mmCIF file of C-alpha atoms in Angstrom:
data_model
loop_
_atom_site.group_PDB
_atom_site.id
_atom_site.type_symbol
_atom_site.label_atom_id
_atom_site.label_comp_id
_atom_site.label_asym_id
_atom_site.label_seq_id
_atom_site.Cartn_x
_atom_site.Cartn_y
_atom_site.Cartn_z
ATOM 1 C CA MET A 1 -11.450 9.450 -24.732
ATOM 2 C CA TYR A 2 -8.939 6.883 -24.679
ATOM 3 C CA THR A 3 -7.588 5.778 -21.307
ATOM 4 C CA SER A 4 -4.411 3.928 -20.890
ATOM 5 C CA LYS A 5 -4.190 0.777 -18.813
ATOM 6 C CA TRP A 6 -2.919 1.041 -15.431
ATOM 7 C CA ASN A 7 -0.564 -1.685 -14.022
ATOM 8 C CA ILE A 8 -1.195 -2.226 -10.374
ATOM 9 C CA GLY A 9 1.624 -3.575 -7.941
ATOM 10 C CA ILE A 10 0.686 -4.946 -4.370
ATOM 11 C CA ASP A 11 3.294 -5.964 -1.840
ATOM 12 C CA LEU A 12 2.717 -7.271 1.525
ATOM 13 C CA TYR A 13 4.920 -6.484 4.407
ATOM 14 C CA GLN A 14 5.094 -7.248 7.956
ATOM 15 C CA ASP A 15 1.943 -4.969 9.218
ATOM 16 C CA ARG A 16 0.859 -3.356 6.020
ATOM 17 C CA ILE A 17 0.064 -3.184 2.486
ATOM 18 C CA GLN A 18 1.083 -1.171 -0.442
ATOM 19 C CA LEU A 19 -0.364 0.066 -3.859
ATOM 20 C CA VAL A 20 1.725 1.558 -6.709
ATOM 21 C CA ALA A 21 -0.207 2.239 -9.811
ATOM 22 C CA ALA A 22 1.899 3.169 -13.039
ATOM 23 C CA LYS A 23 0.800 3.497 -16.627
ATOM 24 C CA ARG A 24 2.394 3.544 -20.118
ATOM 25 C CA ARG A 25 2.738 6.012 -22.633
ATOM 26 C CA ARG A 26 4.883 4.950 -25.682
ATOM 27 C CA GLN A 27 8.243 4.373 -24.001
ATOM 28 C CA TYR A 28 7.755 5.909 -21.055
ATOM 29 C CA TRP A 29 6.405 5.014 -17.421
ATOM 30 C CA HIS A 30 4.356 7.184 -15.523
ATOM 31 C CA LEU A 31 3.743 6.956 -11.384
ATOM 32 C CA CYS A 32 -0.056 7.231 -10.900
ATOM 33 C CA GLU A 33 -0.327 6.429 -7.519
ATOM 34 C CA CYS A 34 1.251 5.056 -4.089
ATOM 35 C CA TRP A 35 -0.841 4.161 -1.364
ATOM 36 C CA GLN A 36 -0.153 2.498 1.855
ATOM 37 C CA GLN A 37 -2.487 1.009 4.884
ATOM 38 C CA GLN A 38 -1.637 0.081 8.276
ATOM 39 C CA LEU A 39 -3.161 -3.236 9.387
ATOM 40 C CA PRO A 40 -4.057 -4.345 13.010
ATOM 41 C CA PHE A 41 -2.153 -7.829 12.510
ATOM 42 C CA GLU A 42 1.103 -9.209 10.587
ATOM 43 C CA LEU A 43 1.001 -10.664 7.267
ATOM 44 C CA THR A 44 3.322 -13.175 8.409
ATOM 45 C CA ASP A 45 0.289 -14.627 10.599
ATOM 46 C CA SER A 46 -1.957 -17.313 9.255
ATOM 47 C CA SER A 47 -4.914 -16.035 7.140
ATOM 48 C CA SER A 48 -8.276 -15.819 9.216
ATOM 49 C CA HIS A 49 -11.667 -14.463 8.388
ATOM 50 C CA GLU A 50 -11.355 -11.446 10.119
ATOM 51 C CA GLN A 51 -7.967 -10.488 8.188
ATOM 52 C CA TYR A 52 -9.986 -11.369 5.228
ATOM 53 C CA LYS A 53 -12.780 -8.977 5.965
ATOM 54 C CA ILE A 54 -10.399 -6.004 6.821
ATOM 55 C CA LEU A 55 -8.426 -6.360 3.763
ATOM 56 C CA LEU A 56 -11.412 -6.866 1.440
ATOM 57 C CA ASN A 57 -12.360 -3.455 2.689
ATOM 58 C CA ILE A 58 -9.086 -1.747 2.216
ATOM 59 C CA LEU A 59 -9.066 -3.254 -1.453
ATOM 60 C CA LEU A 60 -12.134 -2.232 -2.375
ATOM 61 C CA GLN A 61 -11.899 1.290 -1.595
ATOM 62 C CA TRP A 62 -8.905 1.537 -3.497
ATOM 63 C CA ARG A 63 -10.269 -0.332 -6.514
ATOM 64 C CA GLN A 64 -12.969 2.473 -6.590
ATOM 65 C CA LYS A 65 -10.476 5.244 -7.273
ATOM 66 C CA LEU A 66 -8.640 2.921 -9.727
ATOM 67 C CA PRO A 67 -9.613 3.181 -13.678
ATOM 68 C CA LYS A 68 -11.576 -0.033 -14.811
ATOM 69 C CA LYS A 69 -8.900 -0.989 -17.211
ATOM 70 C CA CYS A 70 -6.160 -2.194 -14.670
ATOM 71 C CA SER A 71 -4.647 -5.395 -13.796
ATOM 72 C CA VAL A 72 -2.698 -6.290 -10.677
ATOM 73 C CA SER A 73 0.727 -8.221 -9.875
ATOM 74 C CA PHE A 74 1.247 -8.792 -6.448
ATOM 75 C CA ALA A 75 4.056 -10.632 -4.248
ATOM 76 C CA LEU A 76 3.466 -12.552 -0.859
ATOM 77 C CA PRO A 77 5.650 -11.753 2.070
ATOM 78 C CA ALA A 78 9.092 -13.112 1.441
ATOM 79 C CA VAL A 79 8.825 -15.224 4.432
ATOM 80 C CA ARG A 80 5.905 -16.850 3.301
ATOM 81 C CA THR A 81 7.872 -18.268 0.065
ATOM 82 C CA ILE A 82 10.431 -20.957 -0.367
ATOM 83 C CA LYS A 83 12.964 -21.539 -3.111
ATOM 84 C CA GLN A 84 15.163 -24.450 -4.158
ATOM 85 C CA GLN A 85 17.870 -25.172 -6.524
ATOM 86 C CA ILE A 86 18.596 -28.654 -8.316
ATOM 87 C CA SER A 87 20.451 -29.747 -11.422
ATOM 88 C CA LEU A 88 18.973 -31.402 -14.082
ATOM 89 C CA PRO A 89 20.945 -34.851 -14.625
ATOM 90 C CA SER A 90 22.196 -34.574 -18.232
ATOM 91 C CA GLU A 91 21.037 -37.638 -19.430
ATOM 92 C CA ILE A 92 17.209 -36.002 -18.155
ATOM 93 C CA ASN A 93 15.988 -34.785 -21.867
ATOM 94 C CA LEU A 94 12.347 -34.807 -21.411
ATOM 95 C CA PRO A 95 9.365 -32.709 -23.385
ATOM 96 C CA GLN A 96 6.388 -31.190 -21.836
ATOM 97 C CA PRO A 97 4.628 -32.526 -20.441
ATOM 98 C CA GLU A 98 6.884 -35.240 -19.033
ATOM 99 C CA LEU A 99 9.363 -32.819 -18.118
ATOM 100 C CA GLY A 100 7.052 -30.882 -15.572
ATOM 101 C CA TRP A 101 5.905 -34.342 -13.856
ATOM 102 C CA TYR A 102 9.582 -35.140 -13.453
ATOM 103 C CA LEU A 103 10.129 -31.755 -11.800
ATOM 104 C CA GLN A 104 7.153 -31.879 -9.714
ATOM 105 C CA SER A 105 8.330 -35.538 -8.177
ATOM 106 C CA GLN A 106 11.803 -33.883 -7.454
ATOM 107 C CA ALA A 107 10.110 -30.954 -6.029
ATOM 108 C CA GLU A 108 7.947 -33.262 -3.755
ATOM 109 C CA LYS A 109 11.095 -34.605 -2.245
ATOM 110 C CA ARG A 110 12.771 -31.679 -1.345
ATOM 111 C CA PHE A 111 9.819 -29.601 0.116
ATOM 112 C CA ALA A 112 9.221 -30.227 3.692
ATOM 113 C CA MET A 113 5.275 -29.672 3.148
ATOM 114 C CA HIS A 114 2.781 -32.269 1.410
ATOM 115 C CA ALA A 115 3.038 -31.577 -1.870
ATOM 116 C CA GLN A 116 -0.955 -30.878 -1.694
ATOM 117 C CA GLU A 117 -0.056 -27.801 0.234
ATOM 118 C CA LEU A 118 2.013 -25.972 -2.302
ATOM 119 C CA VAL A 119 2.074 -24.794 -5.113
ATOM 120 C CA ILE A 120 5.184 -24.738 -7.073
ATOM 121 C CA ASP A 121 6.683 -22.443 -9.947
ATOM 122 C CA TYR A 122 10.056 -23.365 -11.602
ATOM 123 C CA ARG A 123 12.224 -22.042 -14.243
ATOM 124 C CA VAL A 124 14.708 -24.263 -15.976
ATOM 125 C CA ILE A 125 18.289 -22.645 -17.150
ATOM 126 C CA LYS A 126 21.092 -24.305 -18.316
ATOM 127 C CA GLN A 127 20.458 -28.030 -16.513
ATOM 128 C CA GLN A 128 19.890 -25.588 -13.288
ATOM 129 C CA VAL A 129 15.994 -25.999 -12.156
ATOM 130 C CA TYR A 130 14.989 -23.175 -9.902
ATOM 131 C CA PHE A 131 11.823 -24.020 -7.663
ATOM 132 C CA ASN A 132 9.243 -21.150 -6.097
ATOM 133 C CA GLY A 133 6.823 -22.477 -3.669
ATOM 134 C CA ALA A 134 4.251 -21.236 -1.572
ATOM 135 C CA ARG A 135 0.982 -22.349 0.272
ATOM 136 C CA GLN A 136 -1.716 -23.434 -1.581
ATOM 137 C CA SER A 137 -4.099 -21.532 1.173
ATOM 138 C CA ASP A 138 -2.360 -18.377 0.895
ATOM 139 C CA ILE A 139 -2.663 -17.965 -3.117
ATOM 140 C CA THR A 140 -5.797 -19.001 -2.810
ATOM 141 C CA PHE A 141 -6.702 -16.177 0.078
ATOM 142 C CA TRP A 142 -5.558 -13.486 -2.168
ATOM 143 C CA GLN A 143 -7.068 -14.907 -5.216
ATOM 144 C CA ASN A 144 -10.331 -14.823 -3.662
ATOM 145 C CA LEU A 145 -9.547 -11.525 -1.931
ATOM 146 C CA LEU A 146 -8.425 -9.693 -5.435
ATOM 147 C CA THR A 147 -11.347 -11.142 -7.313
ATOM 148 C CA GLU A 148 -13.749 -10.216 -4.861
ATOM 149 C CA SER A 149 -12.775 -6.558 -4.795
ATOM 150 C CA GLY A 150 -12.470 -6.363 -8.425
ATOM 151 C CA PHE A 151 -8.871 -6.468 -9.527
ATOM 152 C CA ASN A 152 -7.878 -8.480 -12.819
ATOM 153 C CA LEU A 153 -4.824 -10.558 -11.115
ATOM 154 C CA LEU A 154 -2.086 -10.785 -14.192
ATOM 155 C CA ALA A 155 0.839 -12.516 -12.123
ATOM 156 C CA ILE A 156 1.869 -13.601 -8.637
ATOM 157 C CA ASP A 157 5.560 -13.139 -7.984
ATOM 158 C CA VAL A 158 8.305 -13.108 -5.491
ATOM 159 C CA ALA A 159 9.391 -10.140 -3.494
ATOM 160 C CA PRO A 160 13.402 -9.838 -4.217
ATOM 161 C CA ILE A 161 12.667 -10.433 -8.157
ATOM 162 C CA ALA A 162 10.293 -7.271 -8.100
ATOM 163 C CA LEU A 163 13.461 -5.270 -7.381
ATOM 164 C CA ARG A 164 14.951 -6.565 -10.695
ATOM 165 C CA TYR A 165 11.867 -5.211 -12.971
ATOM 166 C CA VAL A 166 11.981 -1.543 -11.113
ATOM 167 C CA ALA A 167 16.264 -1.602 -11.786
ATOM 168 C CA ARG A 168 15.566 -2.156 -15.378
ATOM 169 C CA ASN A 169 13.627 0.696 -15.671
ATOM 170 C CA ALA A 170 15.628 2.834 -13.869
ATOM 171 C CA GLY A 171 18.466 2.106 -16.120
ATOM 172 C CA LEU A 172 20.703 0.271 -13.869
ATOM 173 C CA PRO A 173 23.073 -2.484 -15.505
ATOM 174 C CA ASP A 174 21.687 -5.988 -15.844
ATOM 175 C CA GLU A 175 24.962 -7.280 -14.290
ATOM 176 C CA CYS A 176 24.457 -5.662 -10.571
ATOM 177 C CA TRP A 177 23.431 -6.377 -7.639
ATOM 178 C CA VAL A 178 20.104 -4.902 -6.529
ATOM 179 C CA VAL A 179 19.901 -4.511 -2.613
ATOM 180 C CA HIS A 180 16.596 -2.829 -0.639
ATOM 181 C CA TYR A 181 16.413 -2.109 2.803
ATOM 182 C CA ARG A 182 13.320 -1.310 4.251
ATOM 183 C CA GLN A 183 12.470 -1.412 8.668
ATOM 184 C CA GLY A 184 13.081 -4.644 9.651
ATOM 185 C CA GLU A 185 14.150 -6.502 6.450
ATOM 186 C CA TRP A 186 17.175 -6.703 3.463
ATOM 187 C CA LEU A 187 15.902 -7.693 0.142
ATOM 188 C CA TRP A 188 18.067 -8.284 -2.735
ATOM 189 C CA SER A 189 18.516 -9.644 -6.166
ATOM 190 C CA GLY A 190 21.604 -10.755 -8.073
ATOM 191 C CA PRO A 191 22.880 -9.950 -11.578
ATOM 192 C CA ILE A 192 20.729 -11.524 -14.772
ATOM 193 C CA SER A 193 23.419 -14.003 -15.141
ATOM 194 C CA GLN A 194 22.846 -15.360 -11.589
ATOM 195 C CA PRO A 195 18.939 -16.134 -11.772
ATOM 196 C CA ALA A 196 18.673 -17.690 -8.951
ATOM 197 C CA ASN A 197 20.777 -15.342 -6.571
ATOM 198 C CA TYR A 198 18.008 -13.540 -4.944
ATOM 199 C CA ASN A 199 16.983 -13.627 -1.181
ATOM 200 C CA HIS A 200 16.084 -11.866 2.018
ATOM 201 C CA LEU A 201 17.326 -11.612 5.316
ATOM 202 C CA GLN A 202 15.519 -9.986 8.514
ATOM 203 C CA ASP A 203 17.731 -7.004 9.748
ATOM 204 C CA THR A 204 18.906 -8.919 13.147
ATOM 205 C CA ASP A 205 22.864 -8.191 13.651
ATOM 206 C CA ILE A 206 22.899 -6.422 9.781
ATOM 207 C CA PRO A 207 22.658 -2.897 10.392
ATOM 208 C CA THR A 208 24.455 -1.763 7.297
ATOM 209 C CA ILE A 209 25.257 -2.823 3.637
ATOM 210 C CA SER A 210 28.833 -3.552 4.548
ATOM 211 C CA HIS A 211 27.337 -6.193 7.147
ATOM 212 C CA LEU A 212 25.534 -7.638 4.517
ATOM 213 C CA LEU A 213 27.915 -8.222 1.825
ATOM 214 C CA PRO A 214 29.037 -12.104 2.914
ATOM 215 C CA PHE A 215 25.536 -12.720 2.308
ATOM 216 C CA LEU A 216 25.811 -12.134 -1.251
ATOM 217 C CA ASP A 217 27.090 -15.243 -3.224
ATOM 218 C CA GLN A 218 29.167 -13.604 -6.252
ATOM 219 C CA GLU A 219 29.710 -17.049 -7.231
ATOM 220 C CA ASN A 220 33.487 -16.473 -7.493
ATOM 221 C CA THR A 221 32.768 -13.716 -10.705
ATOM 222 C CA SER A 222 35.734 -11.690 -11.293
ATOM 223 C CA PRO A 223 35.612 -8.393 -11.157
ATOM 224 C CA ALA A 224 32.635 -8.636 -9.083
ATOM 225 C CA SER A 225 29.444 -7.150 -9.868
ATOM 226 C CA PRO A 226 28.739 -3.480 -8.380
ATOM 227 C CA ILE A 227 25.832 -3.341 -5.603
ATOM 228 C CA TYR A 228 22.802 -0.773 -6.020
ATOM 229 C CA LEU A 229 21.665 0.175 -2.676
ATOM 230 C CA ILE A 230 17.875 1.671 -2.229
ATOM 231 C CA THR A 231 16.348 2.837 0.855
ATOM 232 C CA ASP A 232 15.556 5.592 2.781
ATOM 233 C CA HIS A 233 17.002 4.663 6.157
ATOM 234 C CA GLN A 234 20.420 6.558 6.131
ATOM 235 C CA HIS A 235 21.740 4.146 8.759
ATOM 236 C CA THR A 236 22.123 1.255 6.392
ATOM 237 C CA HIS A 237 24.664 3.011 4.235
ATOM 238 C CA ARG A 238 27.169 4.569 6.459
ATOM 239 C CA THR A 239 29.999 3.141 4.073
ATOM 240 C CA ALA A 240 28.689 4.437 1.123
ATOM 241 C CA GLU A 241 31.888 2.977 -0.844
ATOM 242 C CA ALA A 242 30.305 -0.413 -0.431
ATOM 243 C CA ALA A 243 27.395 0.580 -2.741
ATOM 244 C CA HIS A 244 25.807 3.034 -5.288
ATOM 245 C CA LEU A 245 22.751 4.740 -4.135
ATOM 246 C CA TRP A 246 20.006 5.030 -6.127
ATOM 247 C CA GLU A 247 16.295 6.172 -5.847
ATOM 248 C CA LEU A 248 12.611 4.831 -7.201
ATOM 249 C CA ARG A 249 12.006 8.119 -9.101
ATOM 250 C CA GLN A 250 14.586 7.135 -11.998
ATOM 251 C CA ALA A 251 12.355 4.186 -12.860
ATOM 252 C CA PHE A 252 9.690 6.707 -13.842
ATOM 253 C CA GLN A 253 9.697 9.581 -16.415
ATOM 254 C CA GLN A 254 6.793 11.518 -14.634
ATOM 255 C CA SER A 255 4.881 11.674 -11.503
ATOM 256 C CA ASN A 256 1.909 14.144 -10.963
ATOM 257 C CA ILE A 257 1.098 12.894 -7.488
ATOM 258 C CA LYS A 258 2.057 14.030 -4.169
ATOM 259 C CA LEU A 259 4.932 11.379 -3.158
ATOM 260 C CA PRO A 260 5.050 9.698 0.183
ATOM 261 C CA GLN A 261 7.755 10.477 2.625
ATOM 262 C CA LEU A 262 9.594 7.146 2.375
ATOM 263 C CA LEU A 263 9.075 6.883 -1.309
ATOM 264 C CA GLY A 264 11.957 4.019 -1.487
ATOM 265 C CA ASP A 265 9.529 1.743 0.867
ATOM 266 C CA PHE A 266 7.464 1.589 -2.161
ATOM 267 C CA VAL A 267 10.251 -0.236 -4.337
ATOM 268 C CA ILE A 268 8.805 -3.518 -4.463
ATOM 269 C CA ALA A 269 5.132 -2.761 -5.168
ATOM 270 C CA ALA A 270 6.726 -0.452 -7.997
ATOM 271 C CA GLY A 271 8.688 -3.428 -9.249
ATOM 272 C CA LEU A 272 5.492 -5.389 -9.398
ATOM 273 C CA ALA A 273 3.666 -2.537 -11.601
ATOM 274 C CA LEU A 274 6.318 -2.488 -13.682
ATOM 275 C CA ARG A 275 6.659 -5.905 -14.257
ATOM 276 C CA HIS A 276 5.989 -6.854 -18.114
ATOM 277 C CA GLY A 277 7.195 -10.764 -18.429
ATOM 278 C CA ASP A 278 9.923 -12.567 -16.398
ATOM 279 C CA ILE A 279 13.250 -11.411 -16.623
#
């Protein structure tokens, strides 16, 4: 009997790890699993052997419940990633691999950490270079974990960007702001035309979406792009006129599982599961 390949998204947030499994039938996505495990430590802390053993045990148990045909995308906690943007001089018109060497040298000048400590990815769009960086030790830690637990690692992504993947499947317009609030953190991804406009903030002194608006860089666009908010925490949208509300269920055509009470908290893991190439 033919079994559809499952796409797995794993999100790491504060003291919990979340997994969403989805599969595609024709043009429709089906929500297959939503799992969450509380951890006895913060994922923002430096990784240790004891943490590795605890996480490995969780991942092994999850892997046993999943079909053989599946691949996983995951995102490091937003606080453990860094980003930079530079303008490419107009006289620079290098082919690969020379362009890669040049950008590597530019990244080394701009990131505070030593180059050997970082894994740096970049995208070049209209003479603008967008860098994303993470510690090599963090990447290696999770690569080893996923390999040992039997997962096929497809991609490592940035948590706010995962919002754009799930938003597209939910039918939200490309030219909009996608904002997510979960306990202790705001995340957002800007319109498709502003690919570098994504970020995260701790919720200190930002209790509602109205308080967040000054942090969204609209790049002086007129008219301003609409804002779509997804959250299960009602206190964040007391001023409903500031944003359109939407739900994670809009991204899936079918779900035969018992949904968690705070389904909106799984939006990053869901976006990673729905990931099929860069946007």
